[in-house]
RNA sequence: GGUGGGUUGGCCGAGAGGCGAGGCAACGGACUGCAAAUCCGUGUACACGGGUUCAAAUCCCGUACCCACCUCCA
């Protein structure tokens, strides 16, 4: 069965045909590291992590590049406000971002290049564009270099827009532009307002790269002039992706075969954007929910569907995830068992990563497994399927990533062992009371344990406790 | 002005011409000393108005409302 993916450029679901058989080259726009990551940012990472995992499961050798934009206007501005070097802010936020990825079990990409590490590659690309007549150095003394939109007739092909239909950017400084839609490939150093550390030498004088050029340069370096899939959030379609494609193709590089865009998570109907300030940071959410629960919430919605974030919906997802965990717990360890996937699940995943329907298969399997257990039959086949499905979605409860994200450590382990020993003593007393059918005494003991914040439940294998 | 997306039962969230995805909640039942967990059952939902069709949530026309992008944004 072939994988089918929705391609923004053609606006249809197409069979995925890689450039090289058995291999998949994937480039995803990562973040500008300028503030704490919020749930919206992480959705993109989770969505493309699922894509990566699915491609691998289907046997592709995946090269996955996700960049980090570590120099731009916002970083310079915020760092100046905070009175610290821009590179210090960018680096600190990058560490935060890595933590968020780890907490959500987002697998590291093959490589994660940073813009500031690829200035020479960008300069080469800009020189190529100038040589081909698609870019020009501004006539003024700014040191800026612009892409010449009018020189590239296909401009607008990705987002199906005509140049003349576009609203000219009202607030953009026309400076030395020939056309208001021309965009900066290189920004000359503004000596009076920008730190010298944010300027790199170039044939056009000191300066820094424009926003779009980094992705073209880095995708070219690590994936080659033509590669399979380019991804990012919907807002990036224009201008970012349109410009990336224009400058790459104008330089003679075919660029991406497929374009994939994930939809937003919004709060109160508004997009969760740094500039709106209504962020919901990952560390804050992880105070209340486990990383696996948050990831499950995201995976249960389709990547192209807009999601209105709510804690109620997240609660539901968490309840559902616990139900799956409970089933696995009932079946118990399955040493040596082979995990595999139900065909229906694989078919849904092949169809443009149909995770909602795939999750429905997961629930169906859990219900069938529970039904068999209730009937006194074994549920090993169902459990093997559930293990397999969770694994490929990056949601396996036993994944070590969760423990790392939750910050479990030796002290917690020892505490848990101590509590277990104390509770075990009380549970023994309760067992005696129950054996004597002294229900009031048994319930009194249970209530005392509950008052300490620990929930006791009776299972076929005896009583179990969890922190409530 | 241009380009795209959306409106589904109490809630979340799929589907894209014909048998009620799935989950959460609720109610009834089974099991359990009681709980919990689990299972079984219970819902005639698709913004509105027309149309096409034997058959429309799904296709067509129109209307309303919402959102995104065209400016930094996952």
XYZ file of C-alpha atoms (C1' of nucleotides) in Angstrom:
542
model
C 0.000 0.000 0.000
C 1.401 3.375 -0.896
C 1.355 6.383 1.340
C -0.849 9.204 0.142
C -0.246 12.781 1.228
C -2.065 16.056 0.747
C 0.118 18.382 -1.281
C -0.557 22.078 -0.743
C 0.929 22.943 -4.123
C -1.527 20.801 -6.099
C -4.292 20.934 -3.472
C -4.923 17.234 -3.633
C -4.029 13.990 -1.969
C -1.337 12.342 -4.065
C 0.515 9.055 -3.951
C 3.878 9.563 -2.355
C 6.520 8.761 -4.956
C 10.022 9.494 -3.651
C 12.785 10.756 -5.893
C 14.903 7.789 -4.906
C 13.214 4.502 -4.237
C 13.188 3.584 -0.577
C 14.390 6.968 0.578
C 12.585 10.057 1.795
C 14.100 13.497 2.242
C 12.115 15.724 4.562
C 12.657 19.361 5.482
C 10.530 21.048 8.122
C 10.705 24.667 9.188
C 11.492 24.681 12.865
C 11.194 27.641 15.154
C 12.653 31.042 15.585
C 14.130 30.703 19.040
C 12.971 33.894 20.668
C 10.561 32.823 23.440
C 9.286 29.781 25.333
C 7.621 27.189 23.098
C 3.846 26.861 23.434
C 1.443 24.090 22.495
C 0.972 25.499 19.009
C 4.642 25.290 18.130
C 4.828 21.791 19.384
C 1.891 20.645 17.317
C 3.918 21.092 14.177
C 6.785 19.120 15.658
C 4.469 16.317 16.773
C 2.693 16.151 13.408
C 5.900 15.842 11.448
C 7.331 13.453 13.994
C 4.364 11.190 13.282
C 5.039 11.547 9.546
C 8.672 10.665 10.034
C 7.814 7.625 12.123
C 5.243 6.441 9.614
C 7.619 6.795 6.680
C 10.188 4.789 8.618
C 7.623 2.147 9.500
C 6.789 1.865 5.810
C 10.411 1.093 5.134
C 11.752 4.413 3.961
C 15.211 5.512 4.901
C 14.352 9.002 6.109
C 16.627 12.002 6.147
C 14.826 14.538 8.263
C 16.114 18.098 8.539
C 14.491 20.596 10.876
C 16.155 23.964 11.118
C 16.487 26.487 13.901
C 16.262 30.163 13.067
C 18.629 31.756 15.539
C 18.982 35.221 14.062
C 16.163 37.554 13.049
C 14.543 40.903 13.854
C 12.539 39.596 16.805
C 15.491 37.958 18.468
C 17.513 41.142 18.182
C 14.637 43.214 19.503
C 13.819 40.978 22.483
C 17.430 40.506 23.434
C 17.927 44.271 23.403
C 14.853 44.695 25.611
C 16.149 42.102 28.028
C 19.599 43.595 28.009
C 21.449 40.493 26.948
C 23.301 39.346 23.851
C 21.020 38.076 21.108
C 22.917 34.792 20.862
C 22.425 34.199 24.556
C 18.655 34.587 24.236
C 18.522 32.394 21.132
C 20.598 29.685 22.761
C 18.586 29.708 25.997
C 15.323 29.408 24.071
C 16.779 26.653 21.961
C 17.470 24.669 25.116
C 13.869 25.244 26.245
C 12.639 24.059 22.883
C 14.708 20.889 23.077
C 13.194 20.187 26.491
C 9.691 20.590 25.096
C 10.437 18.259 22.200
C 11.886 15.679 24.566
C 8.901 15.913 26.899
C 6.580 15.137 23.988
C 8.736 12.315 22.664
C 9.484 14.161 19.441
C 12.391 12.237 17.985
C 15.425 14.319 17.078
C 15.775 14.916 13.344
C 18.677 13.599 11.347
C 20.230 17.010 11.710
C 19.099 20.341 13.102
C 21.046 23.082 11.349
C 21.032 26.656 12.631
C 20.883 29.642 10.347
C 23.967 31.308 11.785
C 26.025 28.245 10.943
C 25.233 28.478 7.230
C 25.996 32.026 6.171
C 28.538 30.964 3.493
C 26.001 28.634 1.859
C 23.487 31.469 1.769
C 25.982 33.843 0.212
C 26.730 31.327 -2.541
C 23.032 30.999 -3.287
C 22.530 34.755 -3.375
C 25.460 35.116 -5.775
C 23.911 32.492 -8.032
C 20.655 34.412 -8.060
C 22.394 37.666 -8.909
C 24.347 35.952 -11.700
C 21.108 34.591 -13.158
C 19.456 37.974 -13.028
C 16.944 37.138 -10.297
C 18.419 39.259 -7.530
C 20.087 42.631 -7.192
C 21.986 44.658 -4.641
C 20.030 47.741 -3.650
C 21.117 50.894 -5.435
C 21.222 52.814 -2.150
C 24.000 52.405 0.388
C 21.997 50.030 2.580
C 23.922 46.896 1.679
C 20.601 45.057 1.138
C 20.122 42.439 -1.563
C 16.642 41.675 -2.884
C 15.016 38.919 -4.868
C 13.526 40.324 -8.054
C 9.980 39.014 -8.041
C 9.193 40.325 -11.522
C 12.075 38.349 -12.975
C 10.456 35.079 -11.946
C 7.154 34.583 -13.804
C 6.185 31.565 -11.709
C 6.204 33.672 -8.540
C 3.031 32.819 -6.623
C 2.724 29.289 -8.002
C 2.804 27.584 -4.612
C -0.053 29.605 -3.165
C -1.833 30.190 -6.475
C -1.662 33.933 -6.391
C -0.853 36.458 -9.053
C 1.674 39.117 -8.160
C -0.676 41.891 -9.130
C -3.450 40.552 -6.910
C -1.305 40.683 -3.817
C -1.715 43.499 -1.411
C 1.518 45.394 -1.423
C 2.947 45.207 2.060
C 1.691 48.413 3.600
C 4.227 48.726 6.336
C 7.213 47.343 4.491
C 9.972 49.815 3.965
C 10.362 50.101 0.184
C 13.994 51.169 0.598
C 15.894 50.198 -2.512
C 13.289 47.755 -3.849
C 12.344 47.724 -7.519
C 8.966 46.222 -6.645
C 7.312 46.374 -3.229
C 6.932 42.581 -3.233
C 10.642 42.001 -3.649
C 11.965 40.392 -0.501
C 15.302 40.631 1.256
C 17.904 37.963 0.694
C 20.526 39.893 2.633
C 20.059 42.721 5.092
C 22.826 45.261 5.400
C 24.110 45.961 8.901
C 22.431 48.954 10.535
C 25.397 50.209 12.462
C 23.464 52.643 14.607
C 20.848 50.163 15.870
C 22.207 46.637 15.556
C 25.043 44.919 17.424
C 28.192 44.164 15.529
C 27.902 40.515 16.571
C 24.804 40.247 14.382
C 26.692 41.143 11.212
C 28.635 38.777 8.967
C 30.990 39.703 6.158
C 29.641 39.381 2.621
C 30.352 40.641 -0.909
C 27.765 43.353 -0.224
C 29.278 44.465 3.026
C 28.529 43.325 6.598
C 25.000 42.183 7.247
C 22.759 39.262 8.044
C 20.582 36.908 6.057
C 16.973 37.572 5.172
C 14.476 35.182 6.662
C 13.754 32.908 3.720
C 17.222 32.296 2.341
C 18.348 30.088 5.199
C 15.863 27.323 4.445
C 16.741 27.232 0.761
C 20.436 27.093 1.546
C 20.186 24.470 4.272
C 17.698 22.248 2.471
C 20.067 22.346 -0.501
C 23.065 21.483 1.597
C 21.605 18.515 3.443
C 18.983 17.190 1.043
C 20.278 18.286 -2.331
C 18.764 20.520 -5.017
C 15.653 18.328 -5.202
C 14.045 16.549 -2.278
C 10.742 14.958 -1.363
C 8.734 16.757 1.295
C 8.793 20.226 2.775
C 6.654 20.918 5.814
C 5.640 23.674 8.192
C 2.667 25.531 9.619
C -0.037 26.941 7.348
C 1.005 30.510 7.963
C 4.349 29.751 6.369
C 2.831 29.065 2.948
C 3.111 32.722 2.132
C 5.440 34.442 2.047
C 8.002 32.098 3.549
C 7.508 28.927 1.515
C 6.570 30.764 -1.650
C 9.816 32.694 -1.405
C 11.881 29.650 -0.558
C 10.591 27.912 -3.629
C 11.013 30.931 -5.874
C 14.604 31.594 -4.892
C 15.556 27.928 -5.054
C 13.982 27.309 -8.444
C 15.278 30.579 -9.825
C 18.715 29.298 -8.890
C 18.071 26.129 -10.863
C 17.168 23.863 -7.970
C 13.897 21.920 -8.378
C 13.316 21.971 -4.579
C 10.448 20.116 -2.834
C 8.139 17.632 -4.592
C 5.441 17.798 -1.902
C 4.397 20.577 0.458
C 2.684 19.733 3.715
C 1.181 22.232 6.121
C -0.248 21.654 9.564
C -3.180 23.682 10.884
C -3.287 25.759 14.027
C -4.111 25.227 17.607
C -6.013 28.283 18.729
C -7.197 29.578 22.046
C -10.419 31.544 22.301
C -10.660 31.419 18.540
C -7.422 33.263 18.049
C -4.245 31.796 16.803
C -1.690 31.207 19.431
C 0.921 33.603 18.368
C 3.890 35.105 20.044
C 2.862 38.548 18.974
C -0.626 38.170 20.464
C 0.853 37.140 23.755
C -1.788 34.512 24.500
C 0.717 31.748 24.734
C 0.238 28.521 26.537
C 3.742 27.403 27.256
C 4.747 23.780 27.342
C 6.265 23.923 30.837
C 2.968 25.346 32.127
C 0.861 22.632 30.518
C 3.210 19.904 31.700
C 2.530 21.005 35.262
C -0.940 19.557 34.847
C -0.626 16.865 32.211
C 1.837 14.225 31.230
C 3.683 14.658 27.976
C 2.080 11.508 26.604
C -1.389 12.892 27.307
C -0.649 16.147 25.521
C 0.828 14.277 22.591
C -2.192 11.969 22.454
C -4.462 15.015 22.352
C -2.591 16.303 19.327
C -2.361 12.998 17.525
C -6.090 12.350 17.969
C -6.864 15.312 15.711
C -5.970 15.395 12.038
C -2.904 17.485 11.285
C -4.759 19.601 8.728
C -7.666 20.344 11.068
C -7.855 23.456 13.116
C -7.984 22.628 16.822
C -9.494 24.898 19.405
C -7.419 24.279 22.501
C -9.268 23.635 25.728
C -8.359 21.972 28.961
C -11.690 20.117 28.827
C -10.689 18.480 25.559
C -7.256 17.765 26.948
C -8.915 16.128 29.968
C -10.871 13.882 27.625
C -7.745 12.909 25.771
C -5.987 12.166 29.042
C -8.914 9.970 30.157
C -8.784 8.112 26.870
C -5.067 7.585 27.118
C -5.415 6.218 30.640
C -8.011 3.785 29.377
C -5.513 2.424 26.868
C -2.834 2.185 29.552
C -5.238 0.352 31.840
C -5.881 -2.246 29.183
C -2.171 -2.813 28.665
C -1.775 -3.108 32.418
C -4.504 -5.741 32.596
C -2.840 -7.880 29.961
C 0.514 -7.461 31.645
C 4.014 -7.809 30.272
C 4.399 -9.512 26.931
C 8.011 -10.628 26.891
C 9.201 -11.688 23.486
C 5.899 -10.940 21.792
C 5.957 -9.489 18.287
C 4.186 -6.192 17.999
C 2.286 -5.507 14.846
C -0.427 -3.295 13.439
C -3.998 -4.023 12.403
C -4.491 -3.542 8.662
C -7.238 -1.000 9.240
C -4.878 1.150 11.264
C -2.176 1.042 8.599
C -4.695 1.895 5.888
C -5.814 4.990 7.780
C -2.240 6.108 8.357
C -1.403 5.626 4.699
C -4.286 7.920 3.808
C -2.678 11.282 4.530
C -1.854 10.333 8.114
C -5.454 9.735 9.157
C -4.602 9.655 12.831
C -8.182 10.272 14.093
C -9.473 7.182 12.313
C -6.319 5.324 13.303
C -6.970 6.216 16.937
C -10.522 4.919 16.501
C -9.001 1.569 15.455
C -6.838 1.749 18.553
C -9.901 2.200 20.756
C -11.755 -0.578 18.943
C -8.854 -2.887 19.624
C -8.787 -1.939 23.295
C -12.509 -2.576 23.612
C -12.208 -5.956 21.918
C -9.305 -6.853 24.180
C -11.219 -5.842 27.292
C -14.225 -7.793 26.081
C -12.113 -10.921 25.694
C -10.619 -10.459 29.156
C -14.095 -10.063 30.613
C -15.088 -13.300 28.892
C -12.103 -15.085 30.400
C -10.202 -15.301 27.132
C -6.705 -14.059 26.445
C -6.112 -10.732 24.718
C -2.544 -11.146 23.564
C -3.286 -10.391 19.932
C -5.117 -7.188 20.848
C -2.377 -6.150 23.243
C 0.271 -6.770 20.594
C -1.677 -4.533 18.229
C -2.086 -1.822 20.830
C 1.608 -1.900 21.639
C 2.416 -1.597 17.964
C 0.015 1.258 17.310
C 1.192 3.257 20.309
C 4.793 2.690 19.354
C 4.393 3.957 15.812
C 2.480 7.011 17.039
C 5.252 7.805 19.508
C 2.865 7.206 22.400
C 4.106 4.039 24.014
C 3.719 4.339 27.800
C 6.944 2.450 28.392
C 8.949 4.808 26.197
C 11.860 6.119 28.199
C 11.203 9.581 26.791
C 8.302 10.072 29.217
C 10.366 9.330 32.285
C 12.993 11.797 31.129
C 10.408 14.475 30.486
C 8.723 13.965 33.836
C 12.002 14.379 35.637
C 11.812 11.058 37.469
C 14.916 10.519 39.525
C 16.365 8.397 42.265
C 14.812 10.423 45.046
C 11.368 9.891 43.593
C 12.013 6.210 43.146
C 13.015 5.857 46.792
C 10.006 7.841 47.907
C 7.738 5.627 45.889
C 9.267 2.507 47.408
C 8.819 3.939 50.895
C 5.171 4.794 50.278
C 4.611 1.377 48.781
C 5.942 -0.289 51.918
C 3.716 1.816 54.183
C 0.618 1.361 52.068
C 1.280 -2.356 51.788
C 1.020 -2.668 55.562
C -2.312 -0.886 55.617
C -3.599 -2.930 52.707
C -2.743 -6.087 54.591
C -4.906 -4.941 57.495
C -7.670 -4.128 55.083
C -7.375 -7.554 53.494
C -7.845 -9.142 56.923
C -10.906 -7.004 57.550
C -12.330 -7.923 54.159
C -11.674 -11.593 54.757
C -13.658 -11.248 57.969
C -16.341 -9.354 55.996
C -15.840 -6.391 58.295
C -16.683 -3.903 55.549
C -16.788 -0.807 57.711
C -13.277 -1.425 59.008
C -12.039 -2.160 55.472
C -13.543 1.069 54.163
C -12.171 3.059 57.070
C -8.678 1.915 56.175
C -9.222 2.762 52.535
C -10.542 6.204 53.496
C -7.491 6.842 55.662
C -5.213 6.028 52.760
C -7.319 8.202 50.500
C -7.069 11.095 52.919
C -3.309 10.917 52.384
C -3.873 11.361 48.679
C -3.641 7.767 47.556
C -6.358 5.923 45.675
C -6.810 2.212 46.303
C -8.564 0.021 43.771
C -9.247 -3.690 43.901
C -8.219 -5.609 40.839
C -8.352 -9.323 40.051
C -4.676 -9.417 41.029
C -5.260 -7.769 44.387
C -5.382 -4.169 45.526
C -3.363 -1.514 43.702
C -2.659 2.085 44.612
C -2.045 5.254 42.655
C -1.427 8.833 43.672
C -4.779 10.542 43.146
C -9.282 43.263 -3.437
C -6.737 38.228 -3.976
C -5.997 33.064 -2.002
C -7.396 29.095 1.103
C -10.170 26.669 5.216
C -14.367 26.034 8.346
C -19.825 25.616 10.559
C -21.327 17.697 12.563
C -25.269 15.129 18.591
C -24.343 17.805 25.837
C -18.839 18.163 24.557
C -14.386 16.656 21.582
C -13.642 14.870 16.868
C -13.748 11.712 11.942
C -16.228 10.992 7.367
C -17.144 13.237 1.990
C -23.490 10.221 -2.279
C -26.496 4.757 0.210
C -25.583 0.431 6.101
C -25.141 5.945 12.869
C -16.103 6.424 12.950
C -14.321 6.789 17.655
C -13.829 9.108 22.374
C -15.591 11.939 26.766
C -19.968 12.899 29.554
C -25.080 11.121 30.735
C -28.724 7.291 31.614
C -30.065 1.901 32.169
C -28.065 -3.059 32.885
C -24.030 -6.883 34.076
C -19.876 -7.778 37.322
C -18.089 -6.148 42.318
C -19.305 -6.480 49.871
C -19.085 -1.088 48.320
C -16.126 1.564 45.027
C -12.794 1.521 40.763
C -11.849 -0.812 36.238
C -14.328 -3.465 32.410
C -18.375 -5.172 29.288
C -23.510 -4.674 27.129
C -27.397 -1.295 25.861
C -29.584 3.792 25.045
C -28.709 9.187 20.673
C -32.686 9.228 14.379
C -26.020 15.139 14.665
C -24.334 17.311 10.205
C -25.276 26.466 9.807
C -29.627 28.168 6.626
C -32.601 28.240 1.802
C -33.199 26.062 -2.831
C -31.755 22.233 -6.466
C -29.684 17.400 -8.699
C -30.517 12.088 -7.447
C -34.126 6.120 -6.398
C -30.804 7.997 -2.318
C -27.297 14.145 0.057
C -23.907 15.677 6.232
C -21.438 14.412 1.570
C -22.675 17.008 -5.296
C -24.634 22.041 -7.492
C -26.535 27.225 -6.707
C -27.439 30.962 -3.185
C -27.280 33.066 1.991
C -25.313 33.779 6.888
C -21.544 33.522 10.308
C -16.348 32.224 11.697
C -11.102 31.671 10.725
C -6.308 31.916 8.256
C -2.672 33.995 4.697
C -1.405 38.293 1.519
C 3.231 41.993 7.495
C 6.934 38.650 12.232
C 4.364 33.972 13.280
C 4.083 26.415 13.829
